[in-house]
Short mmCIF file of C-alpha atoms in Angstrom, two decimals:
data_model
loop_
_atom_site.label_atom_id
_atom_site.label_comp_id
_atom_site.label_asym_id
_atom_site.label_seq_id
_atom_site.Cartn_x
_atom_site.Cartn_y
_atom_site.Cartn_z
CA MET A 1 -53.07 29.79 -47.85
CA LYS A 2 -49.34 29.04 -47.50
CA ARG A 3 -49.18 32.48 -45.17
CA SER A 4 -52.11 31.47 -43.10
CA PHE A 5 -50.12 28.01 -42.71
CA TYR A 6 -47.04 29.66 -41.44
CA LEU A 7 -49.14 31.80 -39.21
CA LEU A 8 -50.72 28.52 -37.63
CA ILE A 9 -47.33 27.04 -37.22
CA THR A 10 -45.85 29.95 -35.57
CA PHE A 11 -48.95 30.22 -33.30
CA PHE A 12 -48.73 26.60 -32.28
CA PHE A 13 -44.73 26.83 -31.59
CA LEU A 14 -45.15 30.12 -29.39
CA ILE A 15 -47.87 28.21 -27.23
CA SER A 16 -45.29 25.38 -26.80
CA CYS A 17 -42.46 27.62 -25.77
CA SER A 18 -44.84 29.35 -23.12
CA GLN A 19 -46.19 25.98 -21.82
CA LYS A 20 -42.37 24.80 -21.66
CA ASN A 21 -41.36 28.10 -19.80
CA ASN A 22 -44.52 27.77 -17.56
CA GLU A 23 -43.29 24.42 -16.60
CA ILE A 24 -39.67 25.40 -16.10
CA ALA A 25 -40.84 27.90 -13.80
CA GLU A 26 -43.36 25.72 -12.04
CA ASN A 27 -40.46 23.26 -11.47
CA ALA A 28 -38.35 26.04 -10.09
CA ARG A 29 -40.96 27.55 -7.57
CA VAL A 30 -40.38 25.46 -4.17
CA VAL A 31 -42.02 26.17 -0.61
CA ASP A 32 -40.03 25.47 2.35
CA ASP A 33 -41.44 23.98 5.54
CA LEU A 34 -41.91 27.36 7.14
CA GLY A 35 -44.03 28.13 3.97
CA ASN A 36 -41.42 30.61 2.31
CA SER A 37 -41.73 30.68 -1.41
CA PHE A 38 -38.72 30.73 -3.57
CA GLN A 39 -38.39 31.09 -7.33
CA PHE A 40 -35.27 29.79 -8.78
CA ASN A 41 -34.83 30.71 -12.41
CA ASN A 42 -31.13 29.67 -12.20
CA PRO A 43 -29.70 26.79 -9.78
CA PRO A 44 -27.70 28.07 -7.26
CA GLN A 45 -23.95 27.62 -7.69
CA ARG A 46 -22.53 27.90 -3.85
CA ILE A 47 -24.72 26.32 -1.22
CA ILE A 48 -23.78 25.84 2.58
CA THR A 49 -25.70 22.91 4.66
CA LEU A 50 -25.92 23.22 8.23
CA ALA A 51 -27.03 19.70 9.17
CA PRO A 52 -25.76 16.52 8.53
CA ASN A 53 -28.60 15.16 7.02
CA LEU A 54 -29.02 17.96 4.60
CA THR A 55 -25.42 17.36 3.63
CA GLU A 56 -26.34 13.73 2.72
CA PHE A 57 -29.39 14.82 0.55
CA ILE A 58 -26.77 17.16 -1.35
CA TYR A 59 -24.47 14.25 -2.03
CA ASP A 60 -27.18 11.48 -2.82
CA LEU A 61 -28.47 13.85 -5.40
CA GLY A 62 -24.93 14.38 -7.02
CA LEU A 63 -24.87 18.17 -6.06
CA ASP A 64 -21.90 18.16 -4.02
CA LYS A 65 -19.67 20.18 -6.51
CA PHE A 66 -22.06 23.22 -5.33
CA LEU A 67 -21.40 22.63 -1.62
CA VAL A 68 -18.83 25.01 -0.23
CA GLY A 69 -19.40 24.75 3.53
CA ASN A 70 -21.11 22.49 6.15
CA THR A 71 -20.54 21.66 9.77
CA THR A 72 -18.32 19.78 11.85
CA TYR A 73 -21.01 17.10 12.32
CA CYS A 74 -21.24 16.52 8.59
CA ASP A 75 -18.97 13.41 8.18
CA TYR A 76 -20.80 11.34 5.72
CA PRO A 77 -20.10 10.56 2.76
CA ASP A 78 -16.24 10.72 3.95
CA GLU A 79 -16.04 13.49 1.10
CA ALA A 80 -18.26 15.59 3.20
CA GLN A 81 -15.46 15.72 5.57
CA THR A 82 -13.26 17.83 3.23
CA LYS A 83 -15.85 20.76 2.98
CA GLU A 84 -15.10 24.28 4.67
CA LYS A 85 -16.59 23.91 8.19
CA VAL A 86 -18.64 26.76 9.16
CA GLY A 87 -19.68 25.74 12.87
CA ASP A 88 -21.44 23.08 14.44
CA LEU A 89 -25.41 22.75 14.72
CA ILE A 90 -25.81 25.61 17.08
CA THR A 91 -22.96 27.94 16.86
CA PHE A 92 -21.82 29.09 13.57
CA ASN A 93 -18.69 31.52 12.28
CA PHE A 94 -20.94 33.96 10.30
CA GLU A 95 -17.62 35.70 9.11
CA LYS A 96 -16.64 32.49 7.51
CA ILE A 97 -20.06 32.07 6.04
CA LEU A 98 -20.26 35.45 4.51
CA SER A 99 -16.70 34.77 3.05
CA LEU A 100 -17.87 31.78 1.35
CA LYS A 101 -20.40 33.84 -0.76
CA PRO A 102 -23.39 31.44 -0.70
CA ASP A 103 -26.21 32.01 -2.94
CA LEU A 104 -28.34 29.61 -0.62
CA ILE A 105 -28.24 28.22 2.64
CA PHE A 106 -30.05 24.93 3.85
CA ILE A 107 -30.86 24.78 7.50
CA THR A 108 -33.53 22.52 9.41
CA VAL A 109 -36.25 23.17 12.06
CA GLU A 110 -34.84 20.57 14.80
CA GLY A 111 -31.36 20.79 14.10
CA ASN A 112 -30.89 24.36 13.87
CA THR A 113 -32.23 27.52 16.11
CA LYS A 114 -34.48 30.07 15.30
CA GLU A 115 -31.65 32.78 16.26
CA THR A 116 -29.32 31.18 13.62
CA TYR A 117 -32.42 31.59 11.00
CA ASP A 118 -33.01 35.13 11.95
CA LYS A 119 -29.15 36.08 11.88
CA PHE A 120 -28.93 34.77 8.10
CA ARG A 121 -32.10 36.89 7.28
CA GLU A 122 -30.56 40.14 9.16
CA LEU A 123 -27.58 39.52 6.78
CA GLY A 124 -29.69 39.32 3.66
CA LEU A 125 -28.70 35.63 3.07
CA LYS A 126 -31.14 33.27 1.25
CA VAL A 127 -32.10 30.47 3.80
CA PHE A 128 -34.20 27.44 2.79
CA VAL A 129 -35.66 25.74 5.90
CA SER A 130 -36.52 21.95 5.88
CA ASN A 131 -38.31 19.75 8.38
CA PRO A 132 -37.72 16.11 7.39
CA ARG A 133 -39.18 14.32 10.36
CA SER A 134 -40.82 11.28 8.73
CA PHE A 135 -40.51 9.19 5.60
CA THR A 136 -42.89 11.76 3.86
CA GLY A 137 -40.97 14.73 5.10
CA ILE A 138 -37.82 13.22 3.93
CA LYS A 139 -39.55 12.74 0.65
CA LYS A 140 -40.57 16.25 0.48
CA THR A 141 -37.09 17.81 1.44
CA TYR A 142 -35.58 15.31 -1.37
CA LEU A 143 -37.74 16.66 -4.12
CA ASP A 144 -37.54 20.22 -3.02
CA ILE A 145 -33.73 20.38 -3.34
CA ALA A 146 -34.12 18.46 -6.70
CA LYS A 147 -36.53 21.07 -7.97
CA ILE A 148 -34.03 23.87 -7.11
CA PHE A 149 -31.34 22.36 -8.92
CA GLY A 150 -33.68 21.37 -12.03
CA ILE A 151 -33.13 17.56 -11.23
CA LYS A 152 -36.89 16.77 -10.20
CA GLU A 153 -37.27 13.73 -12.68
CA LYS A 154 -34.14 12.08 -11.02
CA ALA A 155 -35.38 12.77 -7.55
CA GLU A 156 -38.60 11.19 -8.52
CA LEU A 157 -37.24 8.01 -9.78
CA ARG A 158 -35.11 7.45 -6.70
CA ILE A 159 -38.10 8.03 -4.31
CA GLU A 160 -39.92 5.37 -6.66
CA GLU A 161 -37.34 3.11 -5.72
CA TRP A 162 -37.53 3.99 -2.03
CA ASN A 163 -41.45 3.48 -2.02
CA ALA A 164 -41.05 0.03 -3.60
CA THR A 165 -38.31 -1.25 -0.95
CA ILE A 166 -40.60 0.17 1.79
CA SER A 167 -43.84 -1.58 0.50
CA GLU A 168 -41.60 -5.00 0.23
CA ILE A 169 -40.83 -4.69 3.95
CA LYS A 170 -44.32 -3.74 4.98
CA GLU A 171 -45.43 -6.93 2.73
CA ALA A 172 -42.96 -9.14 4.45
CA THR A 173 -43.83 -8.28 7.82
CA ASP A 174 -47.56 -7.90 7.47
CA THR A 175 -48.39 -11.18 8.77
CA LEU A 176 -45.80 -11.65 11.56
CA ASN A 177 -45.81 -11.23 15.14
CA LYS A 178 -45.23 -7.80 16.18
CA PRO A 179 -41.96 -7.90 18.96
CA THR A 180 -42.26 -5.11 21.56
CA MET A 181 -39.07 -2.52 21.73
CA TYR A 182 -37.75 0.80 22.93
CA CYS A 183 -35.08 2.43 20.84
CA ALA A 184 -33.00 4.29 23.00
CA VAL A 185 -31.03 7.31 21.81
CA GLU A 186 -29.45 8.44 24.95
CA LEU A 187 -28.47 6.10 27.89
CA LYS A 188 -28.06 8.71 30.74
CA PRO A 189 -30.85 9.72 31.37
CA ILE A 190 -32.72 7.20 29.29
CA MET A 191 -33.97 9.18 26.17
CA VAL A 192 -36.17 6.97 23.83
CA ALA A 193 -37.70 7.63 20.48
CA GLY A 194 -41.44 8.32 20.84
CA LYS A 195 -44.40 8.33 18.26
CA ASN A 196 -43.61 11.35 16.02
CA THR A 197 -40.16 10.39 15.15
CA PHE A 198 -38.77 8.85 12.08
CA ILE A 199 -37.35 5.96 14.25
CA ASN A 200 -40.69 4.98 15.48
CA GLU A 201 -41.67 4.62 11.82
CA ILE A 202 -38.84 2.66 10.53
CA ILE A 203 -39.76 0.08 13.65
CA GLU A 204 -43.37 0.05 12.34
CA ILE A 205 -42.13 -0.53 8.82
CA CYS A 206 -40.39 -3.22 10.13
CA GLY A 207 -43.25 -5.02 11.93
CA GLY A 208 -42.08 -4.00 15.42
CA LYS A 209 -44.28 -2.14 18.27
CA ASN A 210 -42.77 0.83 19.85
CA LEU A 211 -43.62 0.97 23.57
CA ALA A 212 -42.86 4.51 23.52
CA ALA A 213 -45.29 5.33 20.79
CA PHE A 214 -48.03 6.26 23.02
CA LEU A 215 -46.08 9.12 24.53
CA LYS A 216 -46.51 12.60 23.42
CA GLN A 217 -42.91 13.86 23.40
CA ASN A 218 -40.63 13.11 20.66
CA TYR A 219 -37.94 11.88 22.80
CA PRO A 220 -39.34 11.19 26.37
CA VAL A 221 -37.32 10.16 28.87
CA LEU A 222 -38.05 7.17 31.15
CA SER A 223 -36.78 5.64 34.30
CA ARG A 224 -34.94 2.28 34.58
CA GLU A 225 -37.94 0.84 36.51
CA GLU A 226 -40.34 1.74 33.57
CA ILE A 227 -38.12 -0.20 31.12
CA LEU A 228 -38.04 -2.98 33.80
CA ARG A 229 -41.95 -3.20 34.03
CA SER A 230 -42.62 -3.07 30.13
CA ASN A 231 -40.12 -6.04 29.60
CA PRO A 232 -39.62 -5.46 25.79
CA ASP A 233 -39.05 -8.39 23.49
CA TYR A 234 -36.01 -6.07 22.17
CA LEU A 235 -34.06 -3.11 23.46
CA LEU A 236 -32.46 -1.13 20.55
CA PHE A 237 -29.77 1.64 21.04
CA THR A 238 -28.40 4.04 18.59
CA ALA A 239 -24.70 3.55 19.38
CA HIS A 240 -21.39 5.12 19.17
CA LEU A 241 -18.65 3.36 17.43
CA ASN A 242 -17.03 2.02 20.27
CA ASP A 243 -20.03 1.11 22.38
CA LYS A 244 -20.43 -2.43 23.52
CA VAL A 245 -23.77 -4.38 24.45
CA GLU A 246 -22.02 -5.36 27.97
CA ASN A 247 -21.29 -2.09 28.60
CA ILE A 248 -24.71 -0.78 28.04
CA ILE A 249 -26.23 -3.70 30.20
CA ASN A 250 -23.83 -2.98 33.10
CA THR A 251 -24.87 0.42 33.11
CA TYR A 252 -28.36 -0.82 34.88
CA PRO A 253 -27.19 -4.26 36.17
CA GLU A 254 -31.31 -4.91 36.93
CA TRP A 255 -31.81 -4.82 33.21
CA LYS A 256 -30.10 -8.34 33.31
CA SER A 257 -33.62 -10.09 33.99
CA LEU A 258 -35.12 -8.15 31.22
CA LYS A 259 -36.51 -10.88 27.98
CA ALA A 260 -34.30 -8.76 25.49
CA VAL A 261 -31.15 -9.37 27.65
CA LYS A 262 -31.69 -12.85 28.54
CA ASN A 263 -32.47 -13.72 24.74
CA GLY A 264 -29.80 -11.83 23.27
CA LYS A 265 -32.09 -9.23 21.75
CA VAL A 266 -29.96 -6.29 22.96
CA LEU A 267 -29.19 -4.41 19.44
CA LEU A 268 -26.63 -1.64 18.77
CA LEU A 269 -27.71 0.54 15.82
CA ASP A 270 -25.46 2.73 13.72
CA ARG A 271 -25.87 6.31 15.42
CA ASN A 272 -25.52 8.15 12.20
CA LEU A 273 -27.89 5.95 10.07
CA PHE A 274 -30.60 5.84 12.58
CA GLY A 275 -30.06 9.50 13.97
CA ARG A 276 -30.51 11.35 10.77
CA PRO A 277 -33.68 11.78 8.77
CA GLY A 278 -32.31 11.92 5.36
CA PRO A 279 -31.85 9.80 2.23
CA ARG A 280 -30.78 6.81 4.17
CA PHE A 281 -33.89 6.00 5.80
CA VAL A 282 -34.52 2.96 3.54
CA GLU A 283 -31.27 1.62 4.24
CA ALA A 284 -31.88 2.11 8.05
CA ALA A 285 -35.17 0.11 7.51
CA GLU A 286 -33.40 -2.65 5.50
CA THR A 287 -31.05 -2.86 8.37
CA LEU A 288 -33.48 -3.00 11.28
CA PHE A 289 -35.56 -5.52 9.33
CA LYS A 290 -32.64 -8.16 8.91
CA LEU A 291 -31.91 -7.88 12.67
CA LEU A 292 -35.52 -8.33 13.73
CA HIS A 293 -36.36 -11.07 11.06
CA PRO A 294 -33.13 -12.67 10.11
CA GLN A 295 -34.93 -15.64 8.39
CA TYR A 296 -35.38 -13.24 5.33
#
């Protein structure tokens, strides 16, 4: 009887261990945005990020001790600037990258090129590709990275906070009028955020109506006359540090007749905050919400 009892206990212990191992294996299995499946039995110890938003993901998750290299554009947080620079978004020093002995490289679909991806594969390097073009995509990338490093639960809690904040903003703007606007990411030519961009998603979350949302291109180029004809309530610009509203308006003097200009609704947005689909998406949404609805 006693022997049967011990055998039963051993059986359940083995079943429990097997289930736990399966859970660990499942958590470490990640599919990137090209559909490539990865199995990580141990977290990578030396990683390189080849886009600023990817670097921000790493720091937000507290994984920067594993980061051995990034790009010249990776400037947030400030500590990211101290990492070894392996190139910009397009041109890379492959010799330096190899010397850093990375066991995983993170790249993006929109920020990097297929040639870069192919070169890394040719060199035998492991490459994880992300494409965080929307809030959903941002959350997937965040969770993917967390799974790779075995901190899935930490990421899930953070994502819950993000979802709660976005829900609050949507609820606050649900009954408000929807002001019309463009968000220009470049002034010469006039390039604006279209429908399939995370900037458009932020505008909609904050209760605005993006006048370029009906266009098929992600970042269509408009004429100065099209802006005049639309006469938006707001003009948003993702600006550089030294940009001024007056300089932007003076670039196209005829815009002084626009409602947005007359009513002081030309807004400069932090170019990095609104130009990188990353973990500061919610911060960007909160920022725009306060600018559009200062009564809250």
